[in-house]
Coordinates of C-alpha atoms in Angstrom, one line a residue:
M25 CA -36.0 4.0 27.4
R26 CA -33.0 1.9 28.4
I27 CA -29.7 1.1 26.6
V28 CA -27.7 -1.8 27.9
Y29 CA -23.9 -1.2 27.6
G30 CA -21.7 -4.2 28.2
K31 CA -19.1 -6.6 27.0
I32 CA -19.5 -9.4 24.5
F33 CA -17.4 -12.5 24.9
A34 CA -18.4 -14.2 21.7
L35 CA -16.2 -16.4 19.5
Y36 CA -17.0 -16.4 15.8
K37 CA -17.8 -19.5 13.8
E38 CA -15.9 -20.4 10.7
V39 CA -16.7 -17.3 8.5
C40 CA -17.7 -14.8 11.2
L41 CA -21.4 -14.9 10.4
V42 CA -22.8 -15.2 14.0
M43 CA -22.6 -11.6 15.2
I44 CA -22.8 -8.6 13.0
Y45 CA -22.4 -5.0 14.0
H46 CA -23.8 -1.6 13.0
I47 CA -21.9 1.6 13.7
C48 CA -24.0 4.6 14.6
R49 CA -24.0 7.6 16.8
R50 CA -25.3 7.3 20.4
G51 CA -28.2 9.7 19.7
E52 CA -29.4 7.6 16.8
A53 CA -29.4 4.5 18.9
E54 CA -31.4 6.2 21.6
K55 CA -34.1 7.4 19.2
A56 CA -34.3 3.9 17.7
F57 CA -34.8 2.3 21.1
A58 CA -37.5 4.8 21.8
A59 CA -39.3 4.0 18.5
G60 CA -38.7 0.3 18.8
V61 CA -37.3 0.1 15.3
Y62 CA -34.2 1.3 13.5
A63 CA -34.5 2.7 10.0
P64 CA -31.5 4.9 9.0
D65 CA -31.4 6.9 5.8
S66 CA -29.6 4.1 3.9
L67 CA -32.7 2.0 4.2
Q68 CA -34.5 4.5 2.0
T69 CA -31.6 5.3 -0.4
E70 CA -30.1 1.8 -0.8
G71 CA -32.7 -0.6 0.6
F72 CA -30.6 -2.0 3.4
I73 CA -28.8 -1.1 6.6
H74 CA -25.0 -1.3 6.5
F75 CA -23.4 -3.8 9.0
S76 CA -19.9 -5.1 9.5
T77 CA -18.3 -8.3 10.9
A78 CA -16.1 -7.8 13.9
A79 CA -13.1 -8.0 11.6
Q80 CA -14.4 -5.1 9.6
V81 CA -15.6 -2.8 12.4
V82 CA -12.3 -1.0 13.0
S83 CA -11.4 -0.2 9.4
V84 CA -15.0 0.9 8.6
A85 CA -15.0 3.2 11.7
N86 CA -11.6 4.7 10.9
R87 CA -12.5 5.2 7.3
F88 CA -15.9 6.8 7.5
Y89 CA -16.3 8.3 11.0
A90 CA -13.1 10.4 11.4
A91 CA -12.5 10.1 15.1
D92 CA -16.1 10.8 16.1
P93 CA -16.1 10.2 19.9
D94 CA -19.8 9.4 20.1
L95 CA -20.0 6.1 18.2
V96 CA -21.6 2.9 19.5
L97 CA -22.0 -0.6 18.0
L98 CA -25.4 -2.3 17.8
T99 CA -24.9 -6.0 18.1
V100 CA -27.2 -8.3 16.2
D101 CA -27.2 -12.2 16.2
D102 CA -27.5 -13.1 12.5
T103 CA -28.4 -16.7 13.3
N104 CA -31.6 -15.7 15.2
A105 CA -34.5 -17.3 13.5
E106 CA -36.5 -14.1 13.3
N107 CA -33.7 -12.5 11.4
S108 CA -33.4 -15.4 8.9
G109 CA -33.1 -14.2 5.4
K110 CA -32.7 -10.5 6.3
V111 CA -28.9 -10.5 6.0
K112 CA -27.0 -10.9 2.8
F113 CA -23.2 -10.7 2.5
E114 CA -22.5 -8.6 -0.6
A115 CA -19.6 -6.9 -2.4
V116 CA -19.3 -3.2 -2.2
P117 CA -17.6 -0.7 -4.6
D118 CA -13.8 -0.2 -4.2
S119 CA -13.4 -3.3 -2.0
D120 CA -13.0 -7.0 -2.6
Q121 CA -14.6 -7.8 0.7
A122 CA -18.2 -8.9 1.3
F123 CA -20.1 -6.9 3.9
P124 CA -23.3 -7.8 5.7
H125 CA -26.4 -5.9 4.5
Y126 CA -29.6 -6.0 6.6
Y127 CA -32.7 -5.7 4.4
G128 CA -35.6 -4.0 6.1
P129 CA -36.1 -2.0 9.3
L130 CA -34.3 -3.5 12.3
P131 CA -36.5 -4.3 15.3
M132 CA -34.6 -3.0 18.3
D133 CA -35.5 -6.0 20.5
R134 CA -33.2 -8.0 18.2
V135 CA -30.2 -5.9 19.4
L136 CA -28.4 -7.9 22.0
S137 CA -26.3 -5.0 23.3
V138 CA -24.8 -1.6 22.6
L139 CA -21.1 -1.3 22.9
D140 CA -19.0 1.8 23.2
L141 CA -16.5 2.1 20.4
P142 CA -13.2 3.1 22.1
L143 CA -11.1 5.8 20.5
D144 CA -7.3 6.0 21.0
A145 CA -5.4 9.2 20.0
E146 CA -2.6 7.1 18.3
A147 CA -4.4 4.0 17.1
G148 CA -7.8 5.4 16.1
F149 CA -10.8 3.3 16.8
L150 CA -10.3 0.0 18.7
L151 CA -12.5 -3.0 19.2
P152 CA -14.5 -2.9 22.4
E153 CA -12.9 -4.9 25.3
G154 CA -13.9 -8.5 25.1
L155 CA -14.9 -8.4 21.5
T156 CA -12.7 -10.8 19.4
V157 CA -12.5 -11.9 15.8
G158 CA -11.5 -15.5 16.5
S159 CA -10.5 -17.9 19.2
G160 CA -6.7 -17.8 18.6
A161 CA -6.7 -21.4 17.7
G162 CA -6.9 -23.3 14.4
D163 CA -6.1 -22.1 10.9
P164 CA -7.1 -18.6 9.8
G165 CA -10.4 -18.8 8.0
R166 CA -12.3 -16.1 6.1
G167 CA -12.6 -14.0 9.3
W168 CA -8.8 -13.7 9.5
R169 CA -8.6 -13.0 5.8
V170 CA -10.8 -10.1 6.4
V171 CA -8.4 -8.8 9.0
I172 CA -5.5 -9.1 6.6
D173 CA -7.5 -7.4 3.9
S174 CA -8.5 -4.6 6.2
I175 CA -4.8 -4.0 7.1
L176 CA -3.8 -4.0 3.4
D177 CA -6.7 -1.5 2.7
Q178 CA -5.4 0.9 5.4
V179 CA -1.9 0.6 4.1
R180 CA -3.1 1.5 0.6
L181 CA -4.9 4.5 2.0
A182 CA -1.9 5.7 4.0
I183 CA 0.5 5.6 1.1
A184 CA -1.8 7.2 -1.4
P185 CA 0.3 10.0 -3.0
D186 CA -2.4 12.6 -3.0
Q187 CA -3.1 12.2 0.7
L188 CA 0.6 12.3 1.5
L189 CA 1.0 15.5 -0.5
Y190 CA -2.0 17.2 1.0
R191 CA -0.7 16.4 4.4
I192 CA 2.6 18.4 4.0
A193 CA 1.2 21.3 1.9
Q194 CA 0.0 24.5 3.4
E195 CA -1.1 27.6 1.5
T196 CA 0.6 30.9 2.4
E197 CA -0.1 34.5 1.3
T198 CA 2.4 34.3 -1.6
G199 CA 2.6 30.6 -2.3
Y200 CA 2.8 27.3 -0.4
R201 CA 4.8 25.8 2.3
F202 CA 5.7 22.1 1.7
G203 CA 6.9 20.7 5.0
D204 CA 9.4 23.3 6.2
I205 CA 10.2 24.6 2.7
D206 CA 8.5 27.9 1.7
V207 CA 7.8 28.6 -1.9
D208 CA 6.9 32.2 -3.0
F209 CA 5.6 31.8 -6.5
S210 CA 5.9 35.5 -7.2
L211 CA 9.7 35.3 -7.3
Y212 CA 9.7 33.2 -10.4
R213 CA 9.2 33.8 -14.1
T214 CA 7.5 30.4 -14.5
V215 CA 6.4 27.5 -12.3
N216 CA 7.0 24.1 -13.9
V217 CA 6.1 20.6 -12.8
L218 CA 8.0 17.4 -13.7
A219 CA 6.6 14.0 -12.4
I220 CA 8.5 10.8 -13.0
G221 CA 7.7 7.3 -11.6
K222 CA 5.0 4.8 -10.7
A223 CA 3.2 7.4 -8.6
A224 CA 3.6 10.3 -11.1
R225 CA 0.0 10.6 -12.2
R226 CA -1.4 10.7 -8.7
M227 CA 1.3 13.1 -7.4
A228 CA 0.8 15.4 -10.4
S229 CA -2.9 15.4 -10.0
A230 CA -2.7 16.2 -6.3
L231 CA -0.3 19.0 -6.8
G232 CA -2.5 20.4 -9.6
N233 CA -5.4 20.4 -7.2
L234 CA -3.4 22.7 -5.0
I235 CA -1.7 25.1 -7.4
E236 CA -3.1 24.5 -10.9
E237 CA -3.5 28.2 -11.6
R238 CA 0.2 28.8 -10.7
I239 CA 1.6 26.1 -13.0
D240 CA 2.8 27.3 -16.4
A241 CA 3.9 23.9 -17.8
G242 CA 4.2 20.3 -16.8
L243 CA 5.6 17.0 -18.0
I244 CA 4.6 13.6 -16.6
V245 CA 6.2 10.2 -17.2
S246 CA 4.0 7.4 -15.9
K247 CA 3.9 3.6 -16.0
T248 CA 0.1 3.5 -16.6
P249 CA -1.8 5.0 -19.5
F250 CA -3.5 8.4 -19.1
E251 CA -7.2 9.0 -19.5
M252 CA -8.5 11.4 -22.1
G253 CA -8.4 15.0 -20.6
E254 CA -6.9 13.8 -17.4
F255 CA -4.5 16.8 -17.4
P256 CA -4.8 20.2 -19.0
P257 CA -3.0 20.9 -22.4
K258 CA -0.1 22.6 -20.7
Y259 CA 1.1 19.1 -19.6
R260 CA 3.0 16.8 -21.9
C261 CA 2.2 13.2 -20.9
F262 CA 4.4 10.1 -21.6
V263 CA 4.0 6.4 -20.8
G264 CA 7.3 4.7 -20.2
S265 CA 8.1 1.0 -19.8
H266 CA 8.9 -0.9 -16.6
P267 CA 10.9 -2.9 -15.6
D268 CA 12.6 -3.0 -19.0
P269 CA 13.1 0.4 -20.9
T270 CA 11.8 0.6 -24.4
E271 CA 11.8 3.3 -27.2
A272 CA 8.9 4.8 -25.2
S273 CA 11.2 5.3 -22.3
V274 CA 13.8 6.9 -24.5
L275 CA 11.1 9.2 -26.0
A276 CA 10.1 10.2 -22.4
G277 CA 13.7 10.7 -21.3
E278 CA 14.7 13.0 -24.1
A279 CA 11.5 15.0 -23.5
V280 CA 12.4 15.4 -19.9
L281 CA 15.9 16.8 -20.7
E282 CA 14.4 19.1 -23.3
F283 CA 11.8 20.3 -20.8
A284 CA 14.4 21.0 -18.1
G285 CA 16.7 22.6 -20.7
A286 CA 14.2 25.4 -21.4
L287 CA 14.6 26.7 -17.9
N288 CA 17.0 29.2 -16.3
E289 CA 17.7 30.7 -12.9
K290 CA 14.5 32.8 -13.0
D291 CA 12.3 29.6 -13.1
L292 CA 11.0 27.2 -10.5
L293 CA 10.9 23.4 -11.2
I294 CA 8.9 21.2 -8.8
V295 CA 10.0 17.6 -9.4
L296 CA 7.7 14.8 -8.2
I297 CA 9.8 11.6 -7.9
S298 CA 8.7 8.1 -7.2
G299 CA 10.1 4.6 -7.7
G300 CA 10.2 3.1 -11.2
G301 CA 11.6 6.2 -12.8
S302 CA 14.9 4.6 -13.7
S303 CA 13.2 2.5 -16.4
L304 CA 10.3 4.7 -17.3
A305 CA 12.5 7.5 -18.6
V306 CA 16.0 6.9 -20.1
A307 CA 18.4 9.0 -22.1
P308 CA 21.3 6.8 -23.4
A309 CA 24.7 8.3 -23.1
K310 CA 26.7 9.1 -26.2
G311 CA 27.8 5.9 -27.8
V312 CA 25.4 3.7 -25.8
S313 CA 22.4 2.2 -27.5
L314 CA 19.0 1.3 -26.0
A315 CA 19.7 -2.4 -26.8
E316 CA 22.9 -2.2 -24.6
I317 CA 20.9 -0.5 -21.8
R318 CA 18.3 -3.2 -22.0
E319 CA 20.8 -6.0 -21.9
L320 CA 22.6 -4.3 -19.0
N321 CA 19.3 -3.9 -17.2
R322 CA 18.4 -7.5 -17.7
R323 CA 21.7 -8.8 -16.4
L324 CA 21.6 -6.5 -13.3
L325 CA 18.0 -7.6 -12.5
A326 CA 19.0 -11.3 -12.9
S327 CA 22.1 -11.0 -10.9
G328 CA 20.6 -10.4 -7.5
A329 CA 22.3 -7.0 -7.2
S330 CA 20.7 -4.5 -4.8
I331 CA 18.8 -1.5 -6.1
H332 CA 21.6 0.8 -5.0
E333 CA 24.1 -1.2 -7.0
I334 CA 21.8 -1.3 -10.0
N335 CA 21.1 2.4 -10.1
E336 CA 24.8 3.3 -9.6
T337 CA 25.6 1.3 -12.8
R338 CA 22.7 2.9 -14.6
K339 CA 24.1 6.4 -14.0
R340 CA 27.2 5.6 -16.1
V341 CA 25.2 4.9 -19.3
D342 CA 22.3 7.3 -18.9
R343 CA 22.4 11.1 -19.2
L344 CA 19.2 11.5 -17.1
K345 CA 20.5 9.6 -14.1
G346 CA 22.8 11.0 -11.4
G347 CA 21.6 14.7 -11.6
G348 CA 20.9 14.9 -15.4
V349 CA 17.8 16.9 -14.9
A350 CA 19.5 19.3 -12.5
R351 CA 22.4 19.9 -14.9
A352 CA 19.9 20.6 -17.8
A353 CA 17.8 23.0 -15.8
G354 CA 20.0 26.0 -16.2
G355 CA 20.2 27.0 -12.6
A356 CA 16.5 26.9 -12.0
R357 CA 15.4 26.5 -8.4
I358 CA 14.4 22.8 -7.9
L359 CA 12.1 21.5 -5.3
N360 CA 12.0 17.7 -5.1
L361 CA 8.9 16.1 -3.5
I362 CA 9.8 12.4 -3.1
L363 CA 8.0 9.2 -2.5
S364 CA 10.7 6.8 -1.5
D365 CA 10.9 3.1 -2.5
V366 CA 14.5 2.8 -1.2
I367 CA 15.5 1.7 2.3
G368 CA 17.4 4.6 3.9
N369 CA 15.8 7.1 1.5
D370 CA 19.0 7.7 -0.4
L371 CA 18.0 10.5 -2.8
A372 CA 20.7 9.5 -5.3
T373 CA 19.2 6.0 -5.6
I374 CA 15.4 6.8 -5.8
A375 CA 14.7 6.8 -9.6
S376 CA 18.5 6.9 -10.0
G377 CA 18.6 10.5 -8.7
P378 CA 17.7 12.6 -11.7
T379 CA 18.0 15.8 -9.7
V380 CA 20.7 14.8 -7.3
L381 CA 24.1 16.3 -8.2
A382 CA 27.5 15.1 -7.0
K383 CA 29.2 17.3 -4.5
E384 CA 31.6 18.6 -7.2
D385 CA 28.6 19.8 -9.1
G386 CA 27.5 22.0 -6.2
G387 CA 26.0 25.5 -6.3
A388 CA 22.6 24.5 -7.7
R389 CA 19.5 25.6 -5.7
I390 CA 18.0 22.2 -4.9
E391 CA 15.8 21.3 -1.9
S392 CA 14.2 18.0 -1.2
L393 CA 11.4 16.8 1.0
M394 CA 10.4 13.1 1.6
I395 CA 6.6 12.8 1.7
G396 CA 6.4 9.1 2.4
D397 CA 8.4 5.8 2.6
V398 CA 8.0 2.2 3.8
G399 CA 7.7 3.5 7.3
T400 CA 4.4 5.1 6.3
A401 CA 3.1 1.7 5.3
I402 CA 4.4 0.0 8.4
D403 CA 2.8 2.6 10.7
A404 CA -0.6 2.1 8.9
A405 CA -0.4 -1.6 9.3
A406 CA 0.5 -1.4 13.0
K407 CA -2.2 1.2 13.7
T408 CA -4.9 -1.0 12.1
A409 CA -3.7 -4.2 13.8
L410 CA -3.7 -2.4 17.2
G411 CA -7.4 -1.8 16.6
F412 CA -7.9 -5.5 16.2
G413 CA -6.1 -6.2 19.5
F414 CA -2.8 -7.3 18.1
E415 CA 0.6 -7.0 19.8
I416 CA 3.0 -5.4 17.4
V417 CA 6.6 -6.4 16.8
R418 CA 8.6 -4.2 14.4
V419 CA 11.8 -5.5 12.9
D420 CA 14.1 -2.6 12.6
E421 CA 16.5 -4.3 10.2
P422 CA 15.2 -3.8 6.7
I423 CA 14.5 -6.6 4.3
S424 CA 17.5 -7.5 2.2
G425 CA 19.2 -10.5 0.7
E426 CA 18.0 -13.4 -1.4
A427 CA 14.1 -13.5 -1.4
R428 CA 13.7 -17.2 -0.7
E429 CA 16.1 -17.0 2.3
V430 CA 14.3 -13.9 3.6
G431 CA 11.0 -15.8 3.5
K432 CA 12.4 -18.9 5.2
A433 CA 14.0 -16.9 8.0
F434 CA 10.9 -14.8 8.6
A435 CA 8.8 -18.0 8.7
E436 CA 11.1 -19.4 11.3
R437 CA 10.6 -16.3 13.4
I438 CA 6.8 -16.7 13.1
R439 CA 7.2 -20.4 14.2
S440 CA 9.4 -19.3 17.1
V441 CA 7.0 -16.6 18.4
R442 CA 4.1 -19.1 18.1
S443 CA 5.9 -21.7 20.2
E444 CA 6.6 -19.2 22.9
R445 CA 3.2 -17.7 23.3
E446 CA 1.2 -18.2 26.4
P447 CA -2.3 -19.8 25.9
G448 CA -5.0 -17.1 25.6
S449 CA -2.5 -14.3 24.9
R450 CA -3.1 -11.5 22.3
P451 CA -2.5 -12.2 18.6
V452 CA 0.8 -11.0 17.3
L453 CA 1.8 -9.1 14.1
I454 CA 5.4 -9.0 13.1
L455 CA 6.2 -6.2 10.6
R456 CA 9.2 -5.6 8.4
G457 CA 9.9 -3.4 5.4
G458 CA 12.5 -3.3 2.6
E459 CA 13.4 -5.1 -0.5
S460 CA 14.8 -8.5 -1.2
T461 CA 16.6 -9.6 -4.4
V462 CA 16.1 -12.6 -6.7
T463 CA 18.9 -14.4 -8.5
L464 CA 17.3 -15.9 -11.6
R465 CA 18.0 -19.6 -12.0
G466 CA 15.2 -20.8 -14.2
D467 CA 12.5 -19.8 -16.7
G468 CA 9.7 -19.3 -14.3
F469 CA 7.4 -16.4 -13.6
G470 CA 7.2 -14.3 -10.5
G471 CA 8.7 -11.5 -8.5
R472 CA 10.6 -10.9 -5.3
N473 CA 7.6 -10.8 -3.0
L474 CA 6.2 -14.0 -4.4
E475 CA 9.5 -15.8 -4.1
T476 CA 9.8 -14.6 -0.5
A477 CA 6.4 -16.2 0.1
L478 CA 7.5 -19.3 -1.7
G479 CA 10.5 -19.6 0.6
A480 CA 8.2 -19.7 3.6
V481 CA 5.9 -22.4 2.5
E482 CA 7.8 -25.4 3.8
T483 CA 8.7 -23.9 7.2
L484 CA 5.0 -23.0 7.9
S485 CA 3.6 -26.2 6.5
G486 CA 1.3 -27.9 9.0
L487 CA 1.2 -25.0 11.5
S488 CA -2.2 -23.8 12.7
G489 CA -3.0 -20.2 13.5
V490 CA -0.3 -18.5 11.4
A491 CA 0.0 -16.5 8.2
L492 CA 2.8 -14.8 6.3
V493 CA 1.9 -12.0 4.0
T494 CA 4.2 -10.4 1.3
F495 CA 3.0 -7.1 -0.2
A496 CA 4.5 -5.0 -3.0
T497 CA 3.1 -1.5 -2.2
D498 CA 2.8 -0.6 -5.9
G499 CA 0.4 -3.5 -6.3
E500 CA 2.5 -5.3 -8.9
D501 CA 5.3 -7.7 -7.9
G502 CA 7.8 -7.6 -10.8
P503 CA 6.1 -8.5 -14.1
T504 CA 3.1 -10.1 -12.5
D505 CA -0.4 -8.9 -11.7
A506 CA -0.1 -9.9 -8.1
A507 CA 1.1 -7.7 -5.2
G508 CA 2.3 -10.7 -3.2
A509 CA 0.9 -13.8 -1.5
I510 CA -0.5 -15.2 1.7
V511 CA 1.1 -18.3 3.1
T512 CA -0.6 -20.4 5.9
G513 CA 0.1 -23.8 7.3
D514 CA -2.2 -25.2 4.6
T515 CA -0.7 -23.6 1.6
A516 CA 1.5 -26.6 0.7
R517 CA -1.6 -29.0 0.6
P518 CA -3.3 -27.7 -2.5
G519 CA 0.1 -27.4 -4.2
V520 CA 0.7 -31.1 -3.7
A521 CA -2.8 -31.9 -4.9
A522 CA -2.2 -29.9 -8.1
G523 CA 1.0 -32.0 -8.7
L524 CA 3.4 -29.1 -7.9
K525 CA 6.7 -29.6 -6.3
L526 CA 7.9 -26.8 -4.1
S527 CA 11.6 -27.5 -4.8
E528 CA 11.0 -27.3 -8.6
A529 CA 9.1 -24.1 -8.3
L530 CA 12.0 -22.6 -6.3
E531 CA 14.6 -23.9 -8.8
R532 CA 12.7 -22.4 -11.7
N533 CA 11.8 -19.1 -9.9
D534 CA 8.2 -20.1 -10.7
S535 CA 6.5 -18.6 -7.7
Y536 CA 3.5 -17.0 -9.4
R537 CA 2.3 -20.3 -11.0
Y538 CA 2.8 -22.1 -7.7
F539 CA 0.5 -19.7 -5.8
E540 CA -1.9 -19.5 -8.8
A541 CA -2.5 -23.2 -8.3
A542 CA -2.2 -23.4 -4.5
G543 CA -4.1 -20.2 -3.8
G544 CA -3.0 -17.1 -1.8
L545 CA -2.2 -14.6 -4.6
I546 CA -3.0 -11.0 -3.6
R547 CA -4.4 -9.2 -6.6
I548 CA -5.4 -5.6 -6.0
G549 CA -4.2 -3.9 -9.2
S550 CA -1.9 -0.9 -9.3
T551 CA -2.0 1.3 -6.2
G552 CA -0.6 4.4 -7.9
S553 CA 2.0 4.5 -5.2
N554 CA 5.3 2.8 -4.4
V555 CA 7.1 2.7 -1.1
N556 CA 8.9 -0.6 -1.2
D557 CA 7.8 -4.0 0.1
L558 CA 6.0 -5.0 3.3
L559 CA 6.4 -8.4 5.1
M560 CA 3.9 -9.4 7.7
G561 CA 3.8 -12.3 10.1
F562 CA 0.5 -13.1 11.8
I563 CA 0.3 -15.4 14.9
F564 CA -3.4 -15.7 15.7

């Protein structure tokens, strides 16, 4: 029996259908070569053998094989006449990608080679040397879209609140250690959980999986509706409104203060905080109406003010903000576990700081631990792109300023890097995190990520081998159902064909409708997380 290990120097055709790859363990490959045919368990249970394109190999390996050092790739030529009709590209659950499925046993003489799958301690699995997903020339086709989708998939996995919480939690004899904070549950009369924000449901569920039997009472304020029986009866569950507060937000806010107000110094309050809480739960100050808060909120969002400026203003008209929960909690020990959507991770700004007291209010027993932020998303994107052979450029300065100008400047940087590249050099991914602002000028529909993308269209127009991606990590850019958009050198063309004028779309802040017609919207639904925005520039 002989296995040929070697390099493949194959360039993919338009949609990456020439070579397909099956990941398996070395021993399985050896047995298959000895038998002359490969028939894994999936053939019996599902009727086909799972394959991947080159662009999918790394994400599949990292997701399902957990650093197994004994993996190899079986390389099959899908265009071979004897394989004709065997392979179908089909959608799979929990993914919007199509994966190659090989129907029937695989004759091992159809395997062109077996490649070792390199494993790096930092980056995870990598593509074998010489294996590429494109030529580095021309516009990104479906193969490169798969690369982008794979990176976004890994970002979503990395910022999943449950995984972030599990990562920092460790059980002890008398309780749990969260990061470097020890919690001895036996010291408290009651253990209470308060979750507020876009990630509230997933954070509360994860904490419940760890300490459910220790929790005496809980209150959750979410943006998305709850499922029947999702949480035990000891939890009160509220759905607030975002980005504009409503009566539902007031109902939630008053319930939060009542919940905290029932505690004293003998109790423990674990607060799970994530972005969006400022609108989801509000408690208008004396003499301030909900209508006035809504109007103030509308003006602030339309003004182009930063999130820090917006939340500082909110604190003056809302009893919940600026430490309202801490003041109501009667001296209870408070442990904040925070998923940050704010650059710099200012605790007083995230959800307007419901448990962050001013210095003059000191003396409270409050500890805070950051479990994730936009750096988590950037690290995941970089790690995944490294596996595809990209050179990574991180922009340390966070995204800030007017969205359309951010998009234009970032597109100019992409253009500059492209012009300076040596022929045949590695593809490049530029990464930046943060949050831009939008000054409303018209009656259009969109969000800051879509407007950032819109600002890049003209600068990238006509360029081959580039893409700009904007991504709201909560999956929803402003009031839209899109997380962001992908801009390539061809984006302007269908817009023109549809009769759209870029200048008019910018003037009216109508970014969503532009990309809806031109193509490029990223629709993934709510991620159940929120760590700010991600801006990516690809030079292929």
